[in-house]
Coordinates of C-alpha atoms in Angstrom, one line a residue:
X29 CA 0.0 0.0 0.0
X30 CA 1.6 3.4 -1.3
X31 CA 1.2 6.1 1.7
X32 CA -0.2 9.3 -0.3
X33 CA -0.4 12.8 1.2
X34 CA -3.0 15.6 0.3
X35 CA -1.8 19.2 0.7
X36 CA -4.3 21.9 -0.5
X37 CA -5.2 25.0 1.5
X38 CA -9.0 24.9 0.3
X39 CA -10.2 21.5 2.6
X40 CA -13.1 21.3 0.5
X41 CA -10.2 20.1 -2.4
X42 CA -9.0 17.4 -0.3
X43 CA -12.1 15.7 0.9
X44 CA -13.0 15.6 -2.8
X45 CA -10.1 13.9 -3.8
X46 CA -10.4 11.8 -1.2
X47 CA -13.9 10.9 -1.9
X48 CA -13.1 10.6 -6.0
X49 CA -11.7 7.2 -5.7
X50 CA -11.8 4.0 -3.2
X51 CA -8.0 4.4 -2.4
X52 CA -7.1 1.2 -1.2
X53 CA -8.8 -1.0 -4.1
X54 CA -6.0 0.4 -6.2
X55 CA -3.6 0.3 -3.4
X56 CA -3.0 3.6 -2.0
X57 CA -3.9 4.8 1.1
X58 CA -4.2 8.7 2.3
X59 CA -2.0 9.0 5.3
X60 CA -2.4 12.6 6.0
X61 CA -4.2 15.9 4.5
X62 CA -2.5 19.5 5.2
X63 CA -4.1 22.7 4.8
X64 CA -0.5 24.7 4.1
X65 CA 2.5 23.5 2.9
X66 CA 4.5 23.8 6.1
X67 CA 1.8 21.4 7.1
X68 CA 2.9 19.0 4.8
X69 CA 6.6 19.3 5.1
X70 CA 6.6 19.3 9.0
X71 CA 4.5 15.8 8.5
X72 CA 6.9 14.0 5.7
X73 CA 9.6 15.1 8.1
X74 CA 8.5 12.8 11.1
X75 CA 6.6 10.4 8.8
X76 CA 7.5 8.5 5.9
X77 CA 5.2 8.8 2.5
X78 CA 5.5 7.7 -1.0
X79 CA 3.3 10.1 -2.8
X80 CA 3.0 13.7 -2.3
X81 CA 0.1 15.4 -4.3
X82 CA 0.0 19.2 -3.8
X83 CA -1.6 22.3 -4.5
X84 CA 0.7 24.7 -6.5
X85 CA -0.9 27.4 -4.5
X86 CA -0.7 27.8 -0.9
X87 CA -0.3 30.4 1.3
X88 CA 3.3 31.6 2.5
X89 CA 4.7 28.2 0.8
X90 CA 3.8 27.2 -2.6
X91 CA 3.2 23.7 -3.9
X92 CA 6.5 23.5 -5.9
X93 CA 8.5 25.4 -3.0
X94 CA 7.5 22.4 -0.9
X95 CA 8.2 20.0 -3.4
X96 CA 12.1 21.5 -3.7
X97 CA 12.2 21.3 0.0
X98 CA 10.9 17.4 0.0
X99 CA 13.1 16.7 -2.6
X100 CA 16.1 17.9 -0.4
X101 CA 15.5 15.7 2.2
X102 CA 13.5 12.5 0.8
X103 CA 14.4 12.6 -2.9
X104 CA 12.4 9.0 -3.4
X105 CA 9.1 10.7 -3.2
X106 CA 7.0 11.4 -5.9
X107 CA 5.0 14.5 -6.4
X108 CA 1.8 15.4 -8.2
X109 CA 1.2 19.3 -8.5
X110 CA -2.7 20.2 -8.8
X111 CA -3.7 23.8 -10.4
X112 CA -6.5 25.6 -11.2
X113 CA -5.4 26.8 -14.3
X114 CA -2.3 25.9 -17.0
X115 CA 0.6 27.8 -16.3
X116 CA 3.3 27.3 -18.8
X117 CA 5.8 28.9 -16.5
X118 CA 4.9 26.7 -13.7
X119 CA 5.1 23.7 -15.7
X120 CA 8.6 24.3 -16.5
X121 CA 9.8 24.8 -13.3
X122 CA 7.6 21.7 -11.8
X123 CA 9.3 19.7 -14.8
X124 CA 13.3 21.1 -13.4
X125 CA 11.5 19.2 -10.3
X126 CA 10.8 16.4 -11.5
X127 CA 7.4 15.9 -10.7
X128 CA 5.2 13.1 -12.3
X129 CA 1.8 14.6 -13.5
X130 CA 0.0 18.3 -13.8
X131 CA -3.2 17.9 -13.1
X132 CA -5.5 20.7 -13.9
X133 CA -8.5 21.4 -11.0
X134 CA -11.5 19.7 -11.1
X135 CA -9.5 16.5 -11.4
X136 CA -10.4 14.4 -13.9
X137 CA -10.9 11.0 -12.1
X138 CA -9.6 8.8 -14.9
X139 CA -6.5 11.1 -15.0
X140 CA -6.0 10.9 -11.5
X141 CA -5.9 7.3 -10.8
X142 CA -4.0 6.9 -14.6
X143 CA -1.1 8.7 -13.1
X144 CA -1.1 7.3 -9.7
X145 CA -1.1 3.7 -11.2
X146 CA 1.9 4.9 -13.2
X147 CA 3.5 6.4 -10.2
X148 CA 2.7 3.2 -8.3
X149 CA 4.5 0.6 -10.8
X150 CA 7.5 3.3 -11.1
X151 CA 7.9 3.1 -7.2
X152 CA 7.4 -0.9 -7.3
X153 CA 10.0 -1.3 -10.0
X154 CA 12.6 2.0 -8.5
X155 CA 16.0 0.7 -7.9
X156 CA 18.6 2.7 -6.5
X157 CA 21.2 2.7 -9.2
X158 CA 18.2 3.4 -12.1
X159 CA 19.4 5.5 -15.1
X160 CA 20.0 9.3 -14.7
X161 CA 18.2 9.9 -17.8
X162 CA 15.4 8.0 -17.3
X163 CA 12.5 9.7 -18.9
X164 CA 9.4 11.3 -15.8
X165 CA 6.1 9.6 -15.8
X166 CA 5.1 13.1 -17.1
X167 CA 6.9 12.7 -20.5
X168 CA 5.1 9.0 -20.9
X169 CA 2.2 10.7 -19.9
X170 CA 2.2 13.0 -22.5
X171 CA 2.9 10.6 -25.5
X172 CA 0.3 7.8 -23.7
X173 CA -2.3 11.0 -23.6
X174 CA -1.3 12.2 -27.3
X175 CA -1.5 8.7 -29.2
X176 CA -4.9 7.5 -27.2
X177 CA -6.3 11.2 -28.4
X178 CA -6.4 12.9 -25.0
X179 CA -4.6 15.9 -25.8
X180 CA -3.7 17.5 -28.9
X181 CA -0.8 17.8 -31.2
X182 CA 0.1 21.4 -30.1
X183 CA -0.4 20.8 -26.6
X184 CA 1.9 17.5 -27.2
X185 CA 4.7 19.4 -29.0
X186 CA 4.5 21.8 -26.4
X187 CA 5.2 19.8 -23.4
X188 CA 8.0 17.7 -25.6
X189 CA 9.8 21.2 -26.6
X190 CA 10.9 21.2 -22.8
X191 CA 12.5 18.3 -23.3
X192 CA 14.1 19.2 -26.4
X193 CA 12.1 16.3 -28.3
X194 CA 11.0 17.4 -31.7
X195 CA 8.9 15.4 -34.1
X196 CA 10.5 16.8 -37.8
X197 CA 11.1 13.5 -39.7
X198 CA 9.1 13.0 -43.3
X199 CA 8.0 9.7 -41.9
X200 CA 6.7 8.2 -38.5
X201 CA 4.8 5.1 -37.6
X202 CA 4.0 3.5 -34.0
X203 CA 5.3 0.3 -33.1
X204 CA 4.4 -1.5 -29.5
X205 CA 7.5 -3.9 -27.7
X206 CA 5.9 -6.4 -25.6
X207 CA 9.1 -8.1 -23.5
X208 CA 9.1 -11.5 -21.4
X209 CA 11.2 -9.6 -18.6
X210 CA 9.2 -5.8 -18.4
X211 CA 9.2 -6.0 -14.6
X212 CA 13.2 -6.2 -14.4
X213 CA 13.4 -1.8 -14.6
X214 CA 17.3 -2.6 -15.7
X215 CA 16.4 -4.4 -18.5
X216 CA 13.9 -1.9 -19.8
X217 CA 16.3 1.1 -18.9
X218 CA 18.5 -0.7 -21.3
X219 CA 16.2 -1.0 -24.4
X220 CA 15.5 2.5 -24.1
X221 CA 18.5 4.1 -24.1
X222 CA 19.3 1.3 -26.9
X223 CA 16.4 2.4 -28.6
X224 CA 17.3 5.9 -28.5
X225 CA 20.7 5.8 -28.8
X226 CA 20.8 3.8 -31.9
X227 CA 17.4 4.6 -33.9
X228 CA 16.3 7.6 -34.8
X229 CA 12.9 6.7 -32.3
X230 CA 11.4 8.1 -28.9
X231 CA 10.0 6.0 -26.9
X232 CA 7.7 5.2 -23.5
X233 CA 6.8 3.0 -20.8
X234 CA 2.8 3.1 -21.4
X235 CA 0.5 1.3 -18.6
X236 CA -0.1 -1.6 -20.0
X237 CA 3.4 -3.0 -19.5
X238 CA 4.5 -2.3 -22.9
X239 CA 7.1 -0.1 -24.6
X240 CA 5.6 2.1 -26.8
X241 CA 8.1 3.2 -30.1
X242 CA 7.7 6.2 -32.1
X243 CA 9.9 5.8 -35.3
X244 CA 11.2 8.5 -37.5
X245 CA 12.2 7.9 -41.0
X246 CA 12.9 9.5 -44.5
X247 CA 10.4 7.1 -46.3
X248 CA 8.3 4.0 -45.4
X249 CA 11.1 1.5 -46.5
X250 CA 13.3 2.6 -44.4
X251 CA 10.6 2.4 -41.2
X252 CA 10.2 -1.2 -42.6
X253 CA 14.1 -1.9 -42.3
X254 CA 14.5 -0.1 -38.8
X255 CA 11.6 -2.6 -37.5
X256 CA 13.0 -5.7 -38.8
X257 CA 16.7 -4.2 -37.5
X258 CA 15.7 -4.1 -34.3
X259 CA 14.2 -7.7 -34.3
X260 CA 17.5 -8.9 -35.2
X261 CA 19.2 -6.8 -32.5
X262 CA 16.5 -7.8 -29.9
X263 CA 17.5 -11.5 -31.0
X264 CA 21.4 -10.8 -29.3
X265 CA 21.7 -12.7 -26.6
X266 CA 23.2 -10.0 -24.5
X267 CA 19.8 -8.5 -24.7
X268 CA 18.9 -10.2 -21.3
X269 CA 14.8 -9.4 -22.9
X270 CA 13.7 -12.5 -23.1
X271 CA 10.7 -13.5 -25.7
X272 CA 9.5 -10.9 -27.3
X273 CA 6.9 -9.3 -29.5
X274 CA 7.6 -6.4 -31.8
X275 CA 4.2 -5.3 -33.7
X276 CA 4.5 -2.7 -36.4
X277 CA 1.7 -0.1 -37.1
X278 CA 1.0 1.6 -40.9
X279 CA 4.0 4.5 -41.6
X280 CA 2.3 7.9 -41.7
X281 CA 3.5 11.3 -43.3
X282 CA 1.7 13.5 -40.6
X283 CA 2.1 14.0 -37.2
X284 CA -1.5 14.3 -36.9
X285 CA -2.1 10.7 -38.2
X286 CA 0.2 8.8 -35.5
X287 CA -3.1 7.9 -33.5
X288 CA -3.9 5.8 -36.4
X289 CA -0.7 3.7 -36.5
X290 CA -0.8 2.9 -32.9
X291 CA -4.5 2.1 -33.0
X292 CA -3.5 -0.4 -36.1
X293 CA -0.4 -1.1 -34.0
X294 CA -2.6 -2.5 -31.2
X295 CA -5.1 -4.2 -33.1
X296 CA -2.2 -6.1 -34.9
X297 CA -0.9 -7.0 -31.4
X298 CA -3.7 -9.5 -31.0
X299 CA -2.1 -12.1 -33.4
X300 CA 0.2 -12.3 -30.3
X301 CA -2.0 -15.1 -29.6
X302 CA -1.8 -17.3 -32.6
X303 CA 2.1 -16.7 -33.1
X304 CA 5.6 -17.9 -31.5
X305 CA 7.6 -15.3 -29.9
X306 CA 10.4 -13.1 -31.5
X307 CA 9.1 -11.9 -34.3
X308 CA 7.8 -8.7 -36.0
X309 CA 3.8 -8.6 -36.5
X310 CA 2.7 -5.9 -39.5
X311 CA 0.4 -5.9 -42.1
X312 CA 2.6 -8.2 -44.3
X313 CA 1.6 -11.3 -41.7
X314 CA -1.2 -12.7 -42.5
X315 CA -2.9 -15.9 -40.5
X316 CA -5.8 -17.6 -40.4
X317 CA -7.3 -17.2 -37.1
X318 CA -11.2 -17.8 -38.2
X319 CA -10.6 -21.6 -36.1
X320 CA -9.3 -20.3 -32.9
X321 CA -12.0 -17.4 -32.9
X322 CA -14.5 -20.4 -33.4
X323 CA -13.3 -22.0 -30.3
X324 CA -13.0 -19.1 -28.3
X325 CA -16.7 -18.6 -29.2
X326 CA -18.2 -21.8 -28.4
X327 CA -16.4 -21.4 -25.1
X328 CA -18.1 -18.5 -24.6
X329 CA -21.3 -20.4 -24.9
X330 CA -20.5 -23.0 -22.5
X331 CA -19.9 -20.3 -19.7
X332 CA -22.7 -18.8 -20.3
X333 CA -25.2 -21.9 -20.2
X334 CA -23.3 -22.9 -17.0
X335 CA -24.1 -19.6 -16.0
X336 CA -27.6 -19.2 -16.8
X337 CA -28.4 -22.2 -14.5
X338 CA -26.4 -21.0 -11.7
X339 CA -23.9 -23.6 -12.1
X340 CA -20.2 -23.1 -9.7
X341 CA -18.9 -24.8 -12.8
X342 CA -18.8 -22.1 -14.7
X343 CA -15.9 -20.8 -12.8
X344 CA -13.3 -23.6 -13.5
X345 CA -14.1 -22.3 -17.2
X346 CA -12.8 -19.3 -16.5
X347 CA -10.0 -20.6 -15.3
X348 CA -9.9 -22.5 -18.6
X349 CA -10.6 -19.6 -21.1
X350 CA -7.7 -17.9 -19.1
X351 CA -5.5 -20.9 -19.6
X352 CA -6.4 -20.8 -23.3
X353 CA -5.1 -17.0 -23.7
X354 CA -1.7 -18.4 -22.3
X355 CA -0.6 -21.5 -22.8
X356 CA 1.4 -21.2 -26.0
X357 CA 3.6 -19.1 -24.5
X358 CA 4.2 -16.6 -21.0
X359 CA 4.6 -13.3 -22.4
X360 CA 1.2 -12.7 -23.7
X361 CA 0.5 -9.0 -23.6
X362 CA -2.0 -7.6 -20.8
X363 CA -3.6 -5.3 -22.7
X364 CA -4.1 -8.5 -25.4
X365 CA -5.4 -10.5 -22.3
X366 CA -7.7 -7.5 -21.4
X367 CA -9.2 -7.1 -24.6
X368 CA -10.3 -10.5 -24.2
X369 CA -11.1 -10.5 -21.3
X370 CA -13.9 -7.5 -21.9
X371 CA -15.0 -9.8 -24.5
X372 CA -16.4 -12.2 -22.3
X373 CA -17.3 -9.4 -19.7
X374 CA -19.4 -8.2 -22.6
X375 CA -20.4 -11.1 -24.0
X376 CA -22.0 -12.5 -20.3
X377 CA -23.3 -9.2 -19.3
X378 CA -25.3 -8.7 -22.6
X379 CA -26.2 -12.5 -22.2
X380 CA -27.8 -12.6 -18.7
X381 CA -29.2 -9.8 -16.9
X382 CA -28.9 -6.7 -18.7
X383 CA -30.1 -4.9 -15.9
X384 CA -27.3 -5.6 -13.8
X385 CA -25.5 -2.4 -14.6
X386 CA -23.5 -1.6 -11.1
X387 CA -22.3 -5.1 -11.2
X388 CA -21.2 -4.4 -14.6
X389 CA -20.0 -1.3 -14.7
X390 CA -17.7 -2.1 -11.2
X391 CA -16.2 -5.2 -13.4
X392 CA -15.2 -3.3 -16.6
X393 CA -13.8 -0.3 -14.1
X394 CA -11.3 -2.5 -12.0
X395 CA -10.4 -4.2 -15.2
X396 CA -9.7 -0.9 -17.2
X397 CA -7.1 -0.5 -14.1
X398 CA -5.7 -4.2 -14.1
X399 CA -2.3 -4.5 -15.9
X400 CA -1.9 -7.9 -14.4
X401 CA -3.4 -10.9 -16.5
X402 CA -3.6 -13.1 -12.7
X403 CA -5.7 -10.1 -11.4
X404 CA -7.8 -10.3 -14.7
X405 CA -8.6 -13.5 -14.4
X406 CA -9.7 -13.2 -10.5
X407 CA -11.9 -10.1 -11.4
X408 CA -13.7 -12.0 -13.7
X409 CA -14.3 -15.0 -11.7
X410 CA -15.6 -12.7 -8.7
X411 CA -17.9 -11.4 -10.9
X412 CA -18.9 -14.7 -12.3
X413 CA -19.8 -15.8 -8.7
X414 CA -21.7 -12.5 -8.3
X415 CA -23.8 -13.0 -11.0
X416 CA -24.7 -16.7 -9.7
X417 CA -25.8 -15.5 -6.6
X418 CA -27.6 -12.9 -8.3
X419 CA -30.1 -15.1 -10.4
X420 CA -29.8 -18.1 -8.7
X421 CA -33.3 -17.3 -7.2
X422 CA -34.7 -16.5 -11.2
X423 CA -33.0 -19.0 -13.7
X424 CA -35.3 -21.3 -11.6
X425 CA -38.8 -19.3 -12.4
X426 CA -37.6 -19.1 -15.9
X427 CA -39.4 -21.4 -18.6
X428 CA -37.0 -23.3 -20.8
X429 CA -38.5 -21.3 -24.4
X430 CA -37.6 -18.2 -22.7
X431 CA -33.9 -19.6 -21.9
X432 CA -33.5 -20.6 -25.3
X433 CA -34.8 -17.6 -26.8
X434 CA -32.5 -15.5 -25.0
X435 CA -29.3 -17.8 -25.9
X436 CA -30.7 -17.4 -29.3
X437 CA -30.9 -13.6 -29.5
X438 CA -27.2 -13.1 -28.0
X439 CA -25.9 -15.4 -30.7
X440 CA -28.0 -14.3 -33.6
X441 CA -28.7 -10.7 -32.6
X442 CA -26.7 -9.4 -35.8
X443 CA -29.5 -10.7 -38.1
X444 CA -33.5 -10.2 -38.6
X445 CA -35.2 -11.4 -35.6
X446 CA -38.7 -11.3 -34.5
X447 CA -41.6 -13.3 -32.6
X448 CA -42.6 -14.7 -35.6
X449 CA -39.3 -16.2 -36.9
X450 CA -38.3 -17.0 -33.0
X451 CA -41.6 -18.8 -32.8
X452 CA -40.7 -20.7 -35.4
X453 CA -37.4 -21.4 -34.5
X454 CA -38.9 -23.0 -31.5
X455 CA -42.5 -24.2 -32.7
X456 CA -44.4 -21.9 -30.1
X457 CA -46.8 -19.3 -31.2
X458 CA -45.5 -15.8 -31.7
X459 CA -48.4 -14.0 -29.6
X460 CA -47.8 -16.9 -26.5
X461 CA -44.1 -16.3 -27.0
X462 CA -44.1 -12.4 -26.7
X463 CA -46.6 -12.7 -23.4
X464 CA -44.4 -15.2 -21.8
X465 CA -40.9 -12.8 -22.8
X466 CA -42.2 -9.9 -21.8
X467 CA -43.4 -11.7 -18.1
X468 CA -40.3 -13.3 -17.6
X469 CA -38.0 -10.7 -19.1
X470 CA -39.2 -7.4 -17.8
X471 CA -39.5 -6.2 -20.9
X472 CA -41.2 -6.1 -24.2
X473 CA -39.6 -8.5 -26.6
X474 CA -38.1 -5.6 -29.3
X475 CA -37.1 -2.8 -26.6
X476 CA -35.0 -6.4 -25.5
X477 CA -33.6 -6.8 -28.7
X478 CA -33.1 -3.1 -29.4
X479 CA -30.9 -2.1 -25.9
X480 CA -29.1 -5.3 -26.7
X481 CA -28.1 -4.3 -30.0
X482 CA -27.4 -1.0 -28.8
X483 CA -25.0 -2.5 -26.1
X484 CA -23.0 -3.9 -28.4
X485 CA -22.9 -1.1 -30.6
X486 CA -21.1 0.6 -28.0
X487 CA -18.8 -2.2 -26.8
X488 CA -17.5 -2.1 -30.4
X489 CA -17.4 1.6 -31.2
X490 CA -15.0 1.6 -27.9
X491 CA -13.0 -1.8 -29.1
X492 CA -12.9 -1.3 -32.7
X493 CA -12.0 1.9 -35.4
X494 CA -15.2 0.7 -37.7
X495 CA -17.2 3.4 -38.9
X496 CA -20.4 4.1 -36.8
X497 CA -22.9 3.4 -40.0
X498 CA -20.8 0.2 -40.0
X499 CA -21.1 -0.9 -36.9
X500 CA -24.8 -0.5 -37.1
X501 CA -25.1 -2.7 -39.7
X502 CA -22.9 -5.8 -38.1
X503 CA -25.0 -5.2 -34.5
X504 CA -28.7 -6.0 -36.5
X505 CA -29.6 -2.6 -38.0
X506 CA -30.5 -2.4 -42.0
X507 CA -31.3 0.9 -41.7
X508 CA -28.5 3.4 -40.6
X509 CA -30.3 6.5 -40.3
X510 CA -32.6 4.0 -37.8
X511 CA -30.1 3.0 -35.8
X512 CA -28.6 6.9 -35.2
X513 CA -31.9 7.9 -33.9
X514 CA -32.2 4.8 -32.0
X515 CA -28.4 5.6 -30.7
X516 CA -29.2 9.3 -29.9
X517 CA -32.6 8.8 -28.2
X518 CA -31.4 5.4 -25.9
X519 CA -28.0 6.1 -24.9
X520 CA -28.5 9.8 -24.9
X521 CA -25.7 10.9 -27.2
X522 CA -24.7 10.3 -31.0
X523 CA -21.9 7.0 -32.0
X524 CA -19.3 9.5 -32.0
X525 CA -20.1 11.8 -29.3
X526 CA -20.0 7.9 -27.0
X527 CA -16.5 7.0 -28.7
X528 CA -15.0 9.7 -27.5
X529 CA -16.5 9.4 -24.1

């Protein structure tokens, strides 16, 4: 548990922050909250803390005059500055101090915890003779926060001028390292300053236990050769690296368009599960993974049915689906894992109760935060055993036509269904069938079918870069203009207005 203290002469500040997130689930814990920042410095003095998050405004003693006086005396501590405003000036002299994240007042509570996590896994990994030059959380920050479109291009040049980084080649694309030995800080010091020291490239530690590479090149062959170089070089034995993945995204000629490479860069990471180790994954690979998705699928299925009845058994399947991601090899990356694993989150939310939201929401949140694929796996199951104690008193009340129905619309809810071909389907009469839906369900059989398609309308426009008249179609909807309105009036905002959400 990382000891974090609060130091913000407005109290009203550090109750909210310490009401914005439950601390110790991500494992932090709030050992003290000063008013000044004499306060504070007179506490770290007699007490030991990991974390120091301040105002940058306070009285007689400013947040970054108490951060140069903490770093004088416990240089190990990290320290968060808070502002109600963006100063440039202060920014500067907060990065001369080293400190790990600006964060602009109200705090954004994805932000927050984003750069705590980060902090946390640079504290767990810290070892006393780490590189001079390593590169601040902040600077990772700003690249992770540029690529995954959280900031923009100017703000991102910006914040890299200060670290004399400028972004003036013809040609860039976005390439992700996944490495067998990421937890070994020595070892990822080492690639870097390779990285950096030999290719024209910058590169970052993102939170998903990956090395993130930016390269720079005078035309798209010669990104091609630079990737495939450092294959070979990662291939040395001397490396100390272990297996590896290196996954390519498309070259681009504008800064603007670096977004796109690393999205393709990610979605081309995924073929992590259907390869050996030590290569380079592009869009010049090409496998045929149409039999493991099958599997993966009727799995799916299985969990679910156990499920649906309430059956404990469904948990050792977990256990199995888990084993599945993992057993060709150990280095499997864990934001590959976690895209799987809010497949099946998805898949068994949108297949049982839909109404189950808090449970649902709770699950998807603490997984968003997981970067370890053990932890993943033990979300899920928790949840699993959650929702068996949650309808283990309805599966029972629940006719076998309506079970079979629903299992039905979750696996065909892509194509034209209705009472009439459902009552087919199952040789019941459509009007019997709809009564007995709607009674059971809690709902009318289309509004069912609608917020379902809906659902995974929205799991996909997060997951995926389709096109939102796209996505319609492949979620059920003919009509695209249909399924905007339908969008827009359920969820309450347009497809695009929810992707960037």
């Amino acid at each position: 548990m990382y000891k974090v203290l609060l130091a913000d002469d407005e109290p009203i500040i550090t109750k909210g922050l310490s009401a914005i997130l439950d601390w110790e689930d991500y494992g932090f814990e709030i050992v003290h909250t000063a008013e000044s920042g004499e306060e504070a410095l007179s506490y770290i003095k007699q007490h030991s803390i990991d974390i120091l998050i301040s105002d940058i405004l306070m009285g007689e003693m400013s947040g970054l005059d108490l951060i140069q006086e903490v770093k004088s005396i416990r240089s190990e501590i990290k320290s968060i500055v808070l502002t109600g405003y963006q100063e440039f000036d202060y920014l500067k002299r907060g990065l001369l101090l080293g400190i790990e994240n600006y964060l602009v007042k109200p705090v954004d509570e994805e932000e927050l915890l984003k750069t705590l996590q980060a902090v946390g896994m640079k504290l767990k990994v810290a070892m006393a003779n780490s590189r001079a030059k390593e590169s601040t959380t902040m600077l990772d920050n700003t690249m992770w926060s540029y690529l995954t479109g959280e900031i923009d291009k100017h703000d991102c040049l910006e914040r890299l001028a200060l670290y004399n980084i400028h972004l003036n080649q013809p040609y860039y694309n976005v390439s992700i390292l996944n490495i067998e030995h990421y937890h070994q800080q020595d070892v990822v010091n080492d690639i870097r300053h390779f990285l950096e020291t030999n290719y024209s490239s910058l590169c970052f530690n993102n939170p998903n236990q990956e090395i993130v590479i930016i390269f720079g090149g005078a035309s798209e062959e010669e990104l091609i050769i630079h990737n495939q170089r450092l294959v070979e070089d990662l291939l040395q034995e001397d490396r100390e690296i272990g297996s590896f993945y290196l996954t390519m995204g498309k070259p681009v000629r504008l800064i603007d368009e670096l977004e796109d490479s690393f999205t393709l860069a990610r979605d081309y990471s995924m073929m992590q599960l259907y390869l050996e180790p030590n290569i380079l994954i592009s869009n010049k690979l090409t496998i045929d993974r149409q039999e493991e998705l099958k599997k993966q699928q009727q799995l799916k299925e299985y969990i679910v049915k156990r499920l649906m009845n309430a059956e404990e058994e469904s948990l050792e399947l977990i256990d199995l689906y888990f084993k599945n991601l993992t057993e060709k090899n150990n280095i499997i990356s864990p934001q590959v894992a976690k895209k799987y694993t809010f497949d099946l989150i998805s898949y068994i939310h949108h297949s049982l109760q839909t109404e189950e939201l808090c449970l649902y929401s709770a699950v998807v949140e603490r997984i968003v935060y997981s970067s370890d694929i053990r932890q993943m796996k033990d979300i899920l199951m928790e949840y699993c055993y959650e929702m068996i104690l949650t309808i283990h008193d309805h599966v029972h009340l629940r006719s076998p036509i309506v079970q079979n129905v629903l299992t039905f619309i979750h696996t065909h809810f892509d194509q034209g269904l209705s009472l009439k071909t459902l009552g087919q389907q199952f040789h019941v009469n459509a009007i019997y069938l709809g009564q007995l839906f709607q009674k059971e369900v809690g709902v009318v059989f289309s509004e069912y079918i609608n917020r379902y398609r809906l659902e995974k309308a929205k799991e996909l426009l997060k997951t995926t870069h389709y096109r939102a008249g796209d996505i319609g179609k492949k979620v059920g909807y003919s009509d695209t203009t249909y399924f905007y309105k339908q969008f827009k009036k359920i969820v309450g905002t347009t497809p695009s207005e929810w992707r960037k959400i």
